[in-house]
Short mmCIF file of C-alpha atoms and ligand atoms in Angstrom, two decimals:
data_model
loop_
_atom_site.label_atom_id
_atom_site.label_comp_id
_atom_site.label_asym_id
_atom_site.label_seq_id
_atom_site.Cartn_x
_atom_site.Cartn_y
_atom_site.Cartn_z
CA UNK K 934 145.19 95.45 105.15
CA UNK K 935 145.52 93.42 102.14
CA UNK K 936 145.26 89.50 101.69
CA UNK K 937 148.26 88.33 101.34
CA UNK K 938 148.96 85.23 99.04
CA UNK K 939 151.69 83.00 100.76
CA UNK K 940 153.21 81.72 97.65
CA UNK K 941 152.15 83.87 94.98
CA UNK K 942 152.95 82.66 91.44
CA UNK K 943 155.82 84.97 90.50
CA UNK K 944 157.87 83.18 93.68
CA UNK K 945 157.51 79.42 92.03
CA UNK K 946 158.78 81.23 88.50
CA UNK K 947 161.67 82.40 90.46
CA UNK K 948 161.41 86.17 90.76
CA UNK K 949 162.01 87.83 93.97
CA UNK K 950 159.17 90.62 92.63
CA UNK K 951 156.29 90.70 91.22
CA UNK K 952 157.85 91.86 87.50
CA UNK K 953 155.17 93.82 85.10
CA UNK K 954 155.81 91.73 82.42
CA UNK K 955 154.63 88.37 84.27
CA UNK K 956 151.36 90.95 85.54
CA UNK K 957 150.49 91.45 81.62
CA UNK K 958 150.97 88.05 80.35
CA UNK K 959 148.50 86.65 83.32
CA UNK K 960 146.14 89.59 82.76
CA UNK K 961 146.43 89.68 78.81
CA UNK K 962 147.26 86.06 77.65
CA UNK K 963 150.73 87.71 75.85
CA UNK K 964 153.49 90.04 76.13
CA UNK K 965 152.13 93.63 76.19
CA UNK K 966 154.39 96.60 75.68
CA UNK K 967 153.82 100.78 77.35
CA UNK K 968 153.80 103.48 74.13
CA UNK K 969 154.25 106.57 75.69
CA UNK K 970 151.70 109.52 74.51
CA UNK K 971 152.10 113.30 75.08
CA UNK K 972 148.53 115.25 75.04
CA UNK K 973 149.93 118.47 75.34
CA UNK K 974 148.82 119.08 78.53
CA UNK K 975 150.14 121.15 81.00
CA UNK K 976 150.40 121.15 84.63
CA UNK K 977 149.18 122.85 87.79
CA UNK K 978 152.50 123.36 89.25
CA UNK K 979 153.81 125.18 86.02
CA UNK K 980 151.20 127.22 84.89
CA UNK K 981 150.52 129.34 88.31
CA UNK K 982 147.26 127.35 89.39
CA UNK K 983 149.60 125.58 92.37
CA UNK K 984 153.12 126.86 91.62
CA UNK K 985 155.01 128.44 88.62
CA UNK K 986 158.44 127.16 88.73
CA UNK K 987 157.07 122.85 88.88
CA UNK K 988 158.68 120.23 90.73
CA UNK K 989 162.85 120.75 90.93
CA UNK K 990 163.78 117.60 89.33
CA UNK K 991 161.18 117.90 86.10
CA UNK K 992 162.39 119.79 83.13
CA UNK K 993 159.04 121.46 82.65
CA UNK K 994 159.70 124.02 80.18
CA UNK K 995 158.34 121.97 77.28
CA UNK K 996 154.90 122.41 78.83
CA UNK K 997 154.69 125.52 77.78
CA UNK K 998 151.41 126.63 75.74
CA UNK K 999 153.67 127.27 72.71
CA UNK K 1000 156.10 124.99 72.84
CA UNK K 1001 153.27 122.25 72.97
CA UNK K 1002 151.08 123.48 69.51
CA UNK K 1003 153.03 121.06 66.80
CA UNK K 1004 152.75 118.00 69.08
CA UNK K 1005 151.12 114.79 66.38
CA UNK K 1006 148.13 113.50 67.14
CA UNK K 1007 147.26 110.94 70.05
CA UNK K 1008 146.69 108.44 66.72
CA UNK K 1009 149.92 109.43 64.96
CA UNK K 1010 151.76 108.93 68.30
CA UNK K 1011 150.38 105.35 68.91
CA UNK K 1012 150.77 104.46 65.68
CA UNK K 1013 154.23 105.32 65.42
CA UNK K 1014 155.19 104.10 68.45
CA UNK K 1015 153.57 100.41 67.13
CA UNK K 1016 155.72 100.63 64.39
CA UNK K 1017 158.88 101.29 66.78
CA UNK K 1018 157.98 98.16 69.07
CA UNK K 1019 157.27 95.72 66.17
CA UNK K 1020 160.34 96.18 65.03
CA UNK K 1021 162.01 95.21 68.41
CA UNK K 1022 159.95 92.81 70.04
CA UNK K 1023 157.28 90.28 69.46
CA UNK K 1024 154.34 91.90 70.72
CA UNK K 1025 150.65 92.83 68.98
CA UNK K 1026 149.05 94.33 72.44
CA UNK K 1027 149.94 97.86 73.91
CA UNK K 1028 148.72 99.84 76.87
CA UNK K 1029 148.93 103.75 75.98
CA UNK K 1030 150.78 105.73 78.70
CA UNK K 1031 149.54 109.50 78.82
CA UNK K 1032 152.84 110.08 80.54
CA UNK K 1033 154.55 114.04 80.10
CA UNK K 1034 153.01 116.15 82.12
CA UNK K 1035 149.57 115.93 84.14
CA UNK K 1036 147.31 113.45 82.16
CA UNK K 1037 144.33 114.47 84.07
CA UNK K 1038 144.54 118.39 84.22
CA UNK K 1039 141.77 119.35 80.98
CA UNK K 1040 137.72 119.86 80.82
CA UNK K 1041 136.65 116.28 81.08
CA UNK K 1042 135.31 116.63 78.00
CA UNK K 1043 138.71 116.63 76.06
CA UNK K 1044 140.30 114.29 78.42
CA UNK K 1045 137.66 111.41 77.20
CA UNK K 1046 138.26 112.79 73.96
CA UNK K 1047 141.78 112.19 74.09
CA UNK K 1048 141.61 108.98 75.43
CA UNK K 1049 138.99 107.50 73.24
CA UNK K 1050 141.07 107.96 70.66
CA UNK K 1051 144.29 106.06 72.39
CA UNK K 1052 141.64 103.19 72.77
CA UNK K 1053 140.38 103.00 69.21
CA UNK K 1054 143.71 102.17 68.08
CA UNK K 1055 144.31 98.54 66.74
CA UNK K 1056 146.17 96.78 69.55
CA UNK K 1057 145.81 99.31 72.22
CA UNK K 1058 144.71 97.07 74.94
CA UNK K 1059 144.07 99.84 77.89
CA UNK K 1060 145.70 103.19 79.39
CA UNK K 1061 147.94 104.20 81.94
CA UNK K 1062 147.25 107.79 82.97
CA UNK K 1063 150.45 110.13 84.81
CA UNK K 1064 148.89 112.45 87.29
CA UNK K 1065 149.39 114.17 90.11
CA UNK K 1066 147.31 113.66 93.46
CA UNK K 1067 145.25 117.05 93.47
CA UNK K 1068 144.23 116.90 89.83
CA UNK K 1069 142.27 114.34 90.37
CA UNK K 1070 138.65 115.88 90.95
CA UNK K 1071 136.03 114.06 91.18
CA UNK K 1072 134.35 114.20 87.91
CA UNK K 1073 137.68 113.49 86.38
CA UNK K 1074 137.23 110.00 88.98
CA UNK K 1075 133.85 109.14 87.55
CA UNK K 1076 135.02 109.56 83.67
CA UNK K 1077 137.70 107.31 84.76
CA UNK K 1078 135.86 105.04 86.78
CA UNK K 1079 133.48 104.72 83.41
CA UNK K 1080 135.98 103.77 80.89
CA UNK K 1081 137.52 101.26 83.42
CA UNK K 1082 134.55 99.33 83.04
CA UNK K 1083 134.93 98.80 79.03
CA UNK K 1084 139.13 98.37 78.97
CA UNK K 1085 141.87 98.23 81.46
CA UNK K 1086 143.01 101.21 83.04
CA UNK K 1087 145.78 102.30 85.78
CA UNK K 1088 146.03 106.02 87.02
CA UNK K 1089 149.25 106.30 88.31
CA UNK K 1090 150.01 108.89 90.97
CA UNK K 1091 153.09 110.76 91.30
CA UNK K 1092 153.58 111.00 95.03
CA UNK K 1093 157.18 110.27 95.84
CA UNK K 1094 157.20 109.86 99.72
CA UNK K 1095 155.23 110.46 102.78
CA UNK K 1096 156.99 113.28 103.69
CA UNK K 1097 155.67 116.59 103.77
CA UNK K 1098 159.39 118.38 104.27
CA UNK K 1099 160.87 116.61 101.37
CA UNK K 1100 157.57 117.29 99.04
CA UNK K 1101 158.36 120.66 100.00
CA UNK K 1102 161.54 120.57 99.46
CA UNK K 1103 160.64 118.95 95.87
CA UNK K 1104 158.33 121.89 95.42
CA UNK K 1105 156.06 119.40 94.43
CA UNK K 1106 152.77 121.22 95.60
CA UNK K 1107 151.12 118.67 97.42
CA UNK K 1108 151.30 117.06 100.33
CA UNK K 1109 151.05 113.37 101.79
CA UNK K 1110 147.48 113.77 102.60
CA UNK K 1111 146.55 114.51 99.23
CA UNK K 1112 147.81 111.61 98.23
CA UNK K 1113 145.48 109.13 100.28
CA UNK K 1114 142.54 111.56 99.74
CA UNK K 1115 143.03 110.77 95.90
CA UNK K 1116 143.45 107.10 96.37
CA UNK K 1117 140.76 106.84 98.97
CA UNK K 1118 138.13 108.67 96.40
CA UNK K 1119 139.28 106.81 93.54
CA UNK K 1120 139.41 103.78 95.40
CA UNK K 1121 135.32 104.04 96.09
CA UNK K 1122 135.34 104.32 92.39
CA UNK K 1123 137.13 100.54 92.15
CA UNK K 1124 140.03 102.78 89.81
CA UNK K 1125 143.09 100.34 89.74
CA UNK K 1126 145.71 102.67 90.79
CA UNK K 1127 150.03 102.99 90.47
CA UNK K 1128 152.23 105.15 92.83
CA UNK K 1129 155.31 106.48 91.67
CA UNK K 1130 158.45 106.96 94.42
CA UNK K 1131 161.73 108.37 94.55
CA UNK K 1132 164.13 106.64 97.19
CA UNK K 1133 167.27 108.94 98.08
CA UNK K 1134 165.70 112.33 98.38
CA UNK K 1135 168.18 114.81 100.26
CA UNK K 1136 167.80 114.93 103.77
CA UNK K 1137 165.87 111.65 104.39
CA UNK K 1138 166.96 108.85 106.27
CA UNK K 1139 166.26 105.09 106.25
CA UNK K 1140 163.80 105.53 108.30
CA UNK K 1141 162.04 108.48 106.62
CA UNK K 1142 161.91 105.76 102.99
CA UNK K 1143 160.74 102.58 105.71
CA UNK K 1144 157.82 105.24 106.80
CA UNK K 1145 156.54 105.90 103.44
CA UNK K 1146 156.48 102.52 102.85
CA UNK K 1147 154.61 101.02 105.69
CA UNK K 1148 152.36 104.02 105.32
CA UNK K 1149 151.40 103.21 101.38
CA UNK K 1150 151.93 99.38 101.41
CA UNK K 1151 148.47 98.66 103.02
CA UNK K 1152 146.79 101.22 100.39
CA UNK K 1153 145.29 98.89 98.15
CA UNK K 1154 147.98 99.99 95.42
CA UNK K 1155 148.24 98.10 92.22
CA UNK K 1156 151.78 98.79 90.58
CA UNK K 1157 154.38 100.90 92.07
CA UNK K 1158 157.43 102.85 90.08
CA UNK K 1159 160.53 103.13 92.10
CA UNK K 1160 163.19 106.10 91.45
CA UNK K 1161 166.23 107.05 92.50
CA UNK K 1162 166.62 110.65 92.75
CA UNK K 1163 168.19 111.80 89.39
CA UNK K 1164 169.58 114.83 87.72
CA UNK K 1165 168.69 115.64 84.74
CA UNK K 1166 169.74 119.30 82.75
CA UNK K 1167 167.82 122.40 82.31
CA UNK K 1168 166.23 121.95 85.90
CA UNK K 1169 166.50 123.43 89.23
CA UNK K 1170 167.65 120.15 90.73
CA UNK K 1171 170.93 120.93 88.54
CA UNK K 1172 171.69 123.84 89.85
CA UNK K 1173 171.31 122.90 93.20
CA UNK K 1174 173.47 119.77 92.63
CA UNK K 1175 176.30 122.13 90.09
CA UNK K 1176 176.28 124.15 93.52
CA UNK K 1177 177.36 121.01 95.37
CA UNK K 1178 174.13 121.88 97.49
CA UNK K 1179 173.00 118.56 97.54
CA UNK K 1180 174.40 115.07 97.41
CA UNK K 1181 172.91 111.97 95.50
CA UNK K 1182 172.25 108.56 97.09
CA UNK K 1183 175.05 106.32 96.22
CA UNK K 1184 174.42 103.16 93.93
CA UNK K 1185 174.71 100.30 96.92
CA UNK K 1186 172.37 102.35 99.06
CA UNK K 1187 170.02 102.78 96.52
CA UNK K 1188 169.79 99.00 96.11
CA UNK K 1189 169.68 98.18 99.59
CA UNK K 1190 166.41 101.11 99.97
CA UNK K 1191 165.14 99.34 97.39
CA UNK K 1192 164.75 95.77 98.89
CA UNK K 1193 163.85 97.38 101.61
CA UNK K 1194 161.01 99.52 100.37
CA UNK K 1195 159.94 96.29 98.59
CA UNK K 1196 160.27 93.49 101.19
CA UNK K 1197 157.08 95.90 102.98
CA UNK K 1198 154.94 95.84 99.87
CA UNK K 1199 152.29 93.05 99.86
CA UNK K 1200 153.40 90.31 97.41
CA UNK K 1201 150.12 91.25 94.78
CA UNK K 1202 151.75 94.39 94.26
CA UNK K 1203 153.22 94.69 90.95
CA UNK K 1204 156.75 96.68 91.02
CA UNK K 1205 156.46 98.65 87.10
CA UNK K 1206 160.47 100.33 87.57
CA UNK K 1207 163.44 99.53 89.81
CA UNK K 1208 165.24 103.09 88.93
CA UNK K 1209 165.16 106.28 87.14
CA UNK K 1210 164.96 106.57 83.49
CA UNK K 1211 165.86 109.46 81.93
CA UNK K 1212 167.57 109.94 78.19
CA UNK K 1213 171.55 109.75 78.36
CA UNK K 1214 171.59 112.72 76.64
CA UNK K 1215 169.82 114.92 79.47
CA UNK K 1216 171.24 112.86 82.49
CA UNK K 1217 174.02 114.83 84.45
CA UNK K 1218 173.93 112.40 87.68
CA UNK K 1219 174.14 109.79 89.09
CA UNK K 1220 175.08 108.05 85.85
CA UNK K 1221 174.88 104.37 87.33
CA UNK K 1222 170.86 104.52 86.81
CA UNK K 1223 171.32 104.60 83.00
CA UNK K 1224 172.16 100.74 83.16
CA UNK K 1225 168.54 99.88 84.73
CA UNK K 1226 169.82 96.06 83.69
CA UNK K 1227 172.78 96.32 86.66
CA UNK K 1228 170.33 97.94 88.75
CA UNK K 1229 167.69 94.94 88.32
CA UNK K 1230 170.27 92.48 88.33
CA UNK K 1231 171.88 94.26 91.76
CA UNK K 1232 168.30 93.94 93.25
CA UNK K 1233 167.97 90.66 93.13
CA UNK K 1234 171.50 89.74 94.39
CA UNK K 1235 170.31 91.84 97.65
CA UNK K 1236 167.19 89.99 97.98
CA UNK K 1237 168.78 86.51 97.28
CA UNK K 1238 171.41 87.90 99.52
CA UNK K 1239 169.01 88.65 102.40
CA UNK K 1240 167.10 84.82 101.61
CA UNK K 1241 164.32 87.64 101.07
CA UNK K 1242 161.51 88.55 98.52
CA UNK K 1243 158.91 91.22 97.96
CA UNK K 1244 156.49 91.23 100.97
CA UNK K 1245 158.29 89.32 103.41
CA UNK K 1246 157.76 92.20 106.04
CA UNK K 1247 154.38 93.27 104.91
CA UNK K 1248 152.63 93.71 107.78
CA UNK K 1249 155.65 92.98 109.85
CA UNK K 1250 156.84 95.12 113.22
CA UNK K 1251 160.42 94.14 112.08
CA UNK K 1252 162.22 96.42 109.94
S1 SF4 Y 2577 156.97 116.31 87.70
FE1 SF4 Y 2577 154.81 116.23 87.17
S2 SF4 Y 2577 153.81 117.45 88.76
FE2 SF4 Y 2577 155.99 118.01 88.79
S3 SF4 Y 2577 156.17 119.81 87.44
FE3 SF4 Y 2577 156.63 117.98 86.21
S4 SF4 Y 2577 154.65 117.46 85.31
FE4 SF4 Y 2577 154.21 118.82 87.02
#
């Protein structure tokens, strides 16, 4: 089990979290902003090597061979997306995120290839690499594992809940213990790692979101991405919920798994996303996690609600 720090420095700045932002100015010395790259890879559970149809909530047609030959270079894409931040914020450092798809699923080769070239960019700072739990071999770990010793890295690891019935029922391809295999052989490689959830999938309980919790707080993790289970068109999940087959976890409930979820995280743990993000314009429900400002703001009521904070049951028998 982790150290835990009693009073860790985002407490005495007020937070009830331990917020990104506040991660990348103590690690970088300044504000440092996520530009989102697409490779043009594919993914296991779309092209037949695991599964054909992907997981139910991902609109995974775009990942198909021909739909993915015009994408701009990983330098065009950086550089653009530069352009976009400078205009917004005051920032000069950026961590590339290799984010559609499965970051990790090429010939090593072209993977180091690819993100080489995110690195030579002026003002790319490090990566953040999307993947999936069994595409994550382990010469892919030792490529990784080498360019985490020249820049700062984070493979983050879609795994969404401990569950096996409700990773099947995601048709994500995997199960739980694929999960820990990954982070225990990446791990050995000292790879700083992020876990991705989603809190409100049909059919679990409280309990079932408290269990995957207290089974990948002690992990080791370094950031974790929070979701609420979200709709989005042109996806099996929408026809499910257009056939009223399923029901969405409501706003309030969402919070309160939340604060849960977090108040069994160790304190060092950085929390990346509070809620789902997709664009308005492909969103069919629930529609309350377009305002990710409520949802933050909402989260921290509960916790200062609760006279609570992240990792106040870490290690704890009481939840
Ligand atoms: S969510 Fe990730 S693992 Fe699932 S189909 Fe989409 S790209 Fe593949």
């Amino acid at each position: 089990m982790p150290r835990v720090d009693p009073e860790p420095n985002w407490r005495q700045q007020g937070f009830y979290y331990y917020p990104l932002s506040l991660y990348f100015r103590e690690m970088f010395g300044s504000s440092v902003r996520k530009i989102s790259v697409d490779a043009g890879f594919s993914c296991p559970n779309v092209d037949g090597t695991i599964g054909h149809g992907g997981c139910i909530f991902c609109d995974n047609r775009s990942f198909s061979p021909s739909r993915r030959m015009n994408i701009p270079t990983i330098s065009m894409q950086i550089r653009e997306g530069i352009a976009r931040m400078r205009a917004r914020f005051k920032t000069s450092a950026y961590i590339a995120y290799f984010q559609p798809s499965t970051n990790t699923y090429a010939p090593v080769e072209q993977l180091e290839r690819l993100y080489r070239e995110a690195l030579a960019e002026q003002g790319v700072v490090g990566l953040a690499i999307g993947t999936r739990p069994d595409a994550l071999g382990d010469e892919v770990l030792d490529l990784i594992a080498d360019l985490a010793k020249e820049t700062w890295i984070c493979l983050e690891i879609g795994v969404q809940t401990a569950c096996d019935a409700s990773l099947d029922f995601l048709n994500r391809g995997h199960t739980f213990a694929a999960f820990t295999d990954a982070v225990a052989r990446a791990q050995k490689r000292g790879i700083r790692l992020g876990a991705h959830f989603i809190l409100g999938i049909p059919g679990e309980t409280r309990n079932d979101i408290i269990r995957t919790a207290l089974l990948t707080a002690p992990l080791g993790l370094h950031s974790i991405k929070l979701h609420n289970l979200y709709v989005v068109a042109r996806t099996q999940l929408a026809e499910l919920y257009a056939a009223k087959q399923i029901s969405l976890i409501g706003r309030d409930e969402y919070i309160r798994s939340a604060v849960d979820f977090l108040e069994l995280f160790p304190p060092n743990v950085v929390v990346e996303r509070l809620a789902g993000d997709a664009p308005r314009e492909f969103l069919i429900a629930p529609l309350w996690s377009c305002e990710k400002g409520k949802v933050k703001q909402s989260v921290e009521e509960e916790f200062r609600r609760r006279g609570s904070y992240q990792g106040a049951k870490f290690g704890s028998k009481e939840f």
